Coordinates of C-alpha atoms and ligand atoms in Angstrom, one line a residue:
M1326 CA 132.0 97.4 113.3
G1327 CA 130.1 97.5 110.1
K1328 CA 132.1 97.6 106.8
I1329 CA 131.6 100.5 104.5
V1330 CA 129.7 99.7 101.2
P1331 CA 131.0 101.8 98.2
I1332 CA 128.9 104.8 98.0
G1333 CA 126.9 104.3 94.5
Q1334 CA 126.7 100.5 94.4
I1335 CA 122.9 99.3 94.1
A1336 CA 121.8 95.8 94.1
I1337 CA 118.6 93.9 94.3
V1338 CA 117.5 90.1 94.6
V1339 CA 114.1 88.7 94.7
H1340 CA 113.0 85.3 95.1
A1341 CA 109.4 83.6 94.6
G1342 CA 109.8 80.5 96.6
A1343 CA 111.9 77.3 97.0
G1344 CA 110.5 73.9 96.8
E1345 CA 109.6 70.9 94.7
D1346 CA 108.9 71.2 91.0
T1347 CA 105.2 70.9 89.6
E1348 CA 103.6 70.4 86.5
F1349 CA 102.1 73.7 86.7
I1350 CA 105.6 75.5 87.1
L1351 CA 106.9 73.4 84.4
K1352 CA 104.0 74.7 82.0
H1353 CA 104.4 78.4 83.1
I1354 CA 108.2 79.0 83.2
P1355 CA 108.0 82.0 80.7
E1356 CA 105.4 83.7 82.9
Y1357 CA 107.1 83.0 86.0
E1358 CA 110.6 84.4 84.2
K1359 CA 108.7 87.6 83.2
G1360 CA 107.1 88.0 86.6
L1361 CA 110.6 87.7 88.2
S1362 CA 111.9 90.0 85.7
D1363 CA 109.3 92.6 86.3
A1364 CA 109.6 92.5 90.0
V1365 CA 113.3 92.9 89.8
G1366 CA 113.1 95.8 87.5
A1367 CA 110.4 97.6 89.8
G1368 CA 112.9 97.3 92.5
Y1369 CA 116.0 98.5 90.3
S1370 CA 114.2 101.6 88.8
I1371 CA 113.7 102.8 92.3
L1372 CA 117.3 102.2 93.4
K1373 CA 118.7 103.7 90.1
K1374 CA 116.8 107.0 90.7
G1375 CA 118.5 107.2 94.1
G1376 CA 115.5 105.7 96.1
S1377 CA 115.9 103.7 99.4
A1378 CA 116.4 100.1 99.7
L1379 CA 113.2 99.7 101.6
D1380 CA 111.0 101.4 98.9
A1381 CA 112.8 99.1 96.3
V1382 CA 111.8 96.1 98.3
E1383 CA 108.4 96.9 98.6
A1384 CA 108.0 97.8 94.9
A1385 CA 109.4 94.5 93.9
I1386 CA 107.0 92.5 96.1
V1387 CA 104.0 94.5 95.4
S1388 CA 104.9 93.5 91.6
L1389 CA 105.0 89.8 92.8
E1390 CA 101.9 90.1 95.0
D1391 CA 99.7 91.6 92.0
N1392 CA 100.9 88.9 89.8
K1393 CA 98.5 85.9 90.3
I1394 CA 101.2 83.3 89.3
F1395 CA 102.9 83.7 92.7
N1396 CA 101.6 82.5 96.1
A1397 CA 101.5 85.9 97.7
G1398 CA 98.8 88.7 97.6
R1399 CA 96.8 87.6 94.5
G1400 CA 97.2 84.0 94.0
S1401 CA 97.7 83.1 97.4
A1402 CA 97.2 79.4 98.5
L1403 CA 93.9 78.6 100.1
T1404 CA 93.7 77.1 103.7
A1405 CA 91.7 74.2 104.3
A1406 CA 88.8 76.2 105.1
G1407 CA 88.9 77.7 101.5
N1408 CA 90.1 81.0 102.5
V1409 CA 93.3 83.2 102.1
E1410 CA 95.5 84.0 105.1
M1411 CA 98.6 86.1 104.1
C1412 CA 101.6 87.3 106.1
A1413 CA 104.5 89.8 105.4
S1414 CA 107.3 91.6 106.7
I1415 CA 109.7 94.2 105.8
M1416 CA 112.8 95.4 107.7
D1417 CA 115.3 98.6 107.5
G1418 CA 118.8 97.7 107.9
K1419 CA 119.7 101.5 108.5
N1420 CA 117.8 101.6 111.8
K1421 CA 116.6 98.0 112.5
K1422 CA 112.9 99.1 112.1
A1423 CA 110.4 96.5 111.2
G1424 CA 106.8 96.1 110.3
A1425 CA 105.1 92.6 110.0
V1426 CA 101.5 91.3 109.7
A1427 CA 100.2 87.7 109.9
I1428 CA 96.9 86.2 108.9
V1429 CA 95.4 89.0 107.0
N1430 CA 92.8 88.8 104.4
N1431 CA 91.5 91.4 102.0
I1432 CA 94.8 93.4 101.9
R1433 CA 95.7 94.0 98.4
N1434 CA 99.4 94.3 99.3
P1435 CA 100.4 92.9 102.8
I1436 CA 103.9 94.1 102.3
S1437 CA 102.5 97.7 101.8
F1438 CA 100.7 97.2 105.1
A1439 CA 103.7 96.0 106.9
H1440 CA 105.7 98.9 105.4
E1441 CA 103.1 101.3 106.6
L1442 CA 103.1 100.1 110.2
L1443 CA 106.9 100.7 110.1
K1444 CA 106.8 104.2 108.7
S1445 CA 103.8 105.5 110.2
T1446 CA 102.9 103.7 113.5
G1447 CA 104.7 102.3 116.5
L1448 CA 103.4 99.2 115.9
M1449 CA 105.8 96.4 114.7
Y1450 CA 103.6 93.2 114.4
M1451 CA 99.9 92.8 113.9
G1452 CA 97.6 89.8 113.2
G1453 CA 94.0 88.9 112.5
I1454 CA 90.8 90.9 112.1
E1455 CA 91.7 93.8 114.0
A1456 CA 94.9 94.3 111.8
V1457 CA 92.6 94.3 108.7
E1458 CA 90.7 97.2 110.4
T1459 CA 93.8 98.9 111.3
A1460 CA 94.9 98.8 107.6
K1461 CA 92.0 100.3 106.5
D1462 CA 92.3 103.0 108.8
L1463 CA 95.8 103.6 107.7
G1464 CA 94.3 103.9 104.1
I1465 CA 95.7 100.6 102.8
K1466 CA 94.1 99.4 99.8
T1467 CA 91.6 96.4 100.1
E1468 CA 90.1 94.0 97.6
P1469 CA 87.0 91.6 98.1
D1470 CA 87.6 87.9 98.6
S1471 CA 87.4 87.0 95.2
Y1472 CA 90.2 89.2 93.8
F1473 CA 92.8 86.7 95.7
V1474 CA 91.3 83.4 94.5
T1475 CA 92.8 82.1 91.3
D1476 CA 91.7 79.3 89.1
H1477 CA 95.2 77.6 89.8
Q1478 CA 94.8 77.8 93.7
W1479 CA 91.1 76.9 93.6
K1480 CA 91.8 73.7 91.6
A1481 CA 94.8 72.8 94.1
F1482 CA 92.3 73.1 96.9
E1483 CA 89.7 71.0 95.5
K1484 CA 92.2 68.3 94.5
E1485 CA 93.4 68.3 98.4
R1486 CA 89.8 68.4 99.4
A1487 CA 88.9 65.4 97.4
K1488 CA 91.6 63.2 99.0
K1489 CA 90.6 60.7 101.7
T1490 CA 93.6 61.4 103.7
N1491 CA 92.7 65.1 104.2
K1492 CA 89.2 64.5 105.7
G1493 CA 89.0 65.3 109.5
K1494 CA 91.5 67.4 111.4
I1495 CA 94.1 68.9 109.2
F1496 CA 96.7 69.2 111.9
E1497 CA 96.2 65.6 112.6
K1498 CA 97.0 64.8 108.8
Y1499 CA 99.8 67.4 108.5
L1500 CA 101.5 66.1 105.0
K1501 CA 104.1 67.8 103.1
R1502 CA 102.3 70.7 101.7
L1503 CA 103.1 72.5 98.6
H1504 CA 104.0 76.2 99.3
G1505 CA 105.1 79.3 98.1
T1506 CA 106.5 82.8 99.0
V1507 CA 108.0 85.9 97.5
G1508 CA 110.9 88.1 98.9
A1509 CA 113.3 90.9 98.1
V1510 CA 116.7 92.3 99.6
A1511 CA 118.0 95.5 98.3
L1512 CA 121.0 97.9 98.8
D1513 CA 120.7 101.6 97.8
V1514 CA 122.9 104.2 96.8
E1515 CA 123.6 105.4 100.4
G1516 CA 124.7 102.0 101.6
N1517 CA 121.2 101.2 103.2
L1518 CA 120.1 97.6 103.2
A1519 CA 116.5 96.2 103.5
A1520 CA 114.8 93.0 103.1
G1521 CA 111.1 92.0 102.9
T1522 CA 109.0 88.7 102.5
S1523 CA 105.2 88.1 101.5
T1524 CA 103.4 84.7 101.5
G1525 CA 100.0 82.9 101.0
G1526 CA 101.5 80.2 103.1
T1527 CA 101.0 76.4 102.4
E1528 CA 98.4 74.9 100.4
Y1529 CA 95.4 73.3 102.2
C1530 CA 97.0 74.1 105.6
Q1531 CA 95.4 74.3 109.1
P1532 CA 93.6 77.6 109.2
G1533 CA 95.4 79.9 111.8
R1534 CA 98.7 78.4 110.8
I1535 CA 101.7 80.8 110.8
G1536 CA 104.9 80.3 108.9
D1537 CA 108.1 82.1 109.1
S1538 CA 107.5 85.0 106.5
S1539 CA 105.9 87.4 108.8
I1540 CA 108.6 86.7 111.7
I1541 CA 111.4 89.1 112.0
G1542 CA 114.7 87.5 112.2
V1543 CA 113.3 84.3 110.7
G1544 CA 111.8 85.2 107.2
T1545 CA 113.1 88.6 107.1
Y1546 CA 116.2 90.4 108.7
A1547 CA 118.2 93.4 107.9
D1548 CA 121.2 95.3 109.3
N1549 CA 123.4 97.5 107.6
K1550 CA 126.2 96.1 109.7
T1551 CA 125.7 92.7 108.3
A1552 CA 123.2 91.6 105.7
A1553 CA 119.8 91.8 104.5
V1554 CA 118.1 88.3 104.1
S1555 CA 114.6 87.0 102.9
C1556 CA 113.8 83.3 103.4
T1557 CA 111.4 80.8 101.7
G1558 CA 111.0 77.0 102.3
D1559 CA 109.1 75.0 104.9
G1560 CA 108.3 77.5 107.7
E1561 CA 108.4 74.8 110.5
F1562 CA 112.2 74.0 109.8
L1563 CA 113.1 77.8 109.3
I1564 CA 111.4 79.0 112.5
T1565 CA 113.5 77.0 114.9
E1566 CA 116.5 77.7 112.9
V1567 CA 115.8 81.4 113.2
M1568 CA 116.9 81.5 109.7
A1569 CA 117.2 84.9 108.5
Y1570 CA 119.1 86.2 111.6
N1571 CA 121.2 82.9 111.7
I1572 CA 122.5 83.9 108.1
A1573 CA 123.2 87.5 108.9
A1574 CA 124.8 86.5 112.1
T1575 CA 127.1 83.8 110.3
V1576 CA 128.4 86.9 108.1
K1577 CA 129.3 88.6 111.3
Y1578 CA 130.7 85.9 113.4
K1579 CA 132.6 84.0 110.5
G1580 CA 133.5 87.3 108.6
C1581 CA 132.4 85.6 105.5
T1582 CA 130.4 86.8 102.5
I1583 CA 126.6 86.2 102.2
Q1584 CA 126.8 83.4 99.9
E1585 CA 129.3 81.7 102.2
A1586 CA 126.9 82.4 105.0
I1587 CA 124.0 81.1 103.2
D1588 CA 125.7 78.1 102.1
H1589 CA 126.8 77.3 105.3
V1590 CA 123.6 77.8 107.2
I1591 CA 121.5 75.8 104.6
L1592 CA 123.6 73.3 102.8
E1593 CA 126.1 72.3 105.6
K1594 CA 124.6 73.2 109.3
N1595 CA 121.0 71.8 107.9
E1596 CA 122.3 69.1 105.6
D1597 CA 120.2 66.5 107.6
K1598 CA 117.1 68.5 107.3
T1599 CA 114.3 67.2 105.0
G1600 CA 112.5 70.4 104.7
D1601 CA 112.7 72.7 101.8
M1602 CA 114.9 75.9 102.7
G1603 CA 116.3 78.8 100.4
A1604 CA 117.4 82.4 101.0
I1605 CA 118.6 85.5 99.2
G1606 CA 120.7 88.1 100.7
I1607 CA 123.1 91.1 100.2
D1608 CA 125.8 91.7 102.6
S1609 CA 127.2 95.2 103.8
D1610 CA 130.1 95.0 101.2
G1611 CA 127.3 94.6 98.6
N1612 CA 127.9 91.2 97.7
I1613 CA 124.8 89.0 96.7
G1614 CA 124.0 85.4 98.0
I1615 CA 121.5 82.9 96.8
S1616 CA 121.3 79.3 97.9
F1617 CA 118.5 76.6 98.3
N1618 CA 118.5 72.8 99.3
S1619 CA 115.3 72.2 97.0
E1620 CA 114.7 71.4 93.4
R1621 CA 114.1 74.9 92.4
M1622 CA 114.1 78.5 93.7
H1623 CA 112.5 81.2 91.5
R1624 CA 114.9 84.1 91.8
A1625 CA 116.2 87.1 89.8
W1626 CA 118.9 89.8 90.6
R1627 CA 120.2 93.1 89.3
T1628 CA 123.3 95.2 89.9
R1629 CA 124.8 97.6 87.8
E1630 CA 126.8 95.0 86.2
D1631 CA 124.8 91.9 86.2
F1632 CA 121.2 90.8 85.6
G1633 CA 119.7 87.2 85.6
V1634 CA 116.7 85.3 86.2
K1635 CA 116.7 81.6 87.1
I1636 CA 114.5 78.7 88.4
Y1637 CA 116.6 75.8 88.7
K1638 CA 120.2 75.0 89.8
Ligands
LIG1211 N1 107.7 79.6 104.4 C1 106.3 79.7 103.8 C2 105.6 79.1 105.1 O1 106.0 78.2 105.6 C3 106.3 79.0 102.6 C4 107.3 79.2 101.6 O2 108.4 80.0 101.7 O3 107.1 78.6 100.4 O4 104.5 79.7 105.1

């Protein structure tokens, strides 16, 4: 049986990727902090007015996708072919409905497209060129290619392209890539949980690569009876760990809090893994959980009593 969340309790947590530190991050800490604070504020203002966890998650992620400093929507990483391929997913813990999109381009807010699939179609998971056509039919906002490519990501692409090791087939030369993702989890006044994740993927990756972020149960999972979870890190590690569901299931089977579950799955169960892993969550008691094994994870949270923004441990 699920636990009953005290009516009226609201909470939101956002993340903007777990991974290694970079010179760019160090130089832009105030912009990152402001972006995280704006995103958590966008979601919280919806929750405060009695809006749904699902709408709060979408609003927080739209704010991060529109902010070019984050690797999602505008500012997405470029593949080795020099184009943007975005992935996103969203899940409603009330009825376990989900929407997810993989390898889409020109969609201004992939999270809104995923949410629209959930709301108004019987489709759950779409990808590729036809998905973009469906988005247009659904009235989802599109932008030209130039909107998505930022100076920062273009420079990162050029730097990789200039390296001898990256000439030839990328999949044969797969190295540790810089990556980034954004995500949000929320609890609304009615006790409903929701989670969402959106990404531009990994820098200079093989075109067509799909990470964890669009996969329900891996990048995103929500169930009112257990928890809402959004993950980030090296997708190749998160996928085989079925990370988001794994964390929610740990809450259920261990009967622990979301913080204990995230710590257990990321820091204990996967202690031997070399890949970056991070997750945020809210459990059905309304507790917040945040944990990561990397140098940093951009994150912010807000409840009626608490507000915080952090990048490092
Ligand atoms: N998980 C994302 C991916 O593998 C990247 C990230 O979260 O930083 O595409």
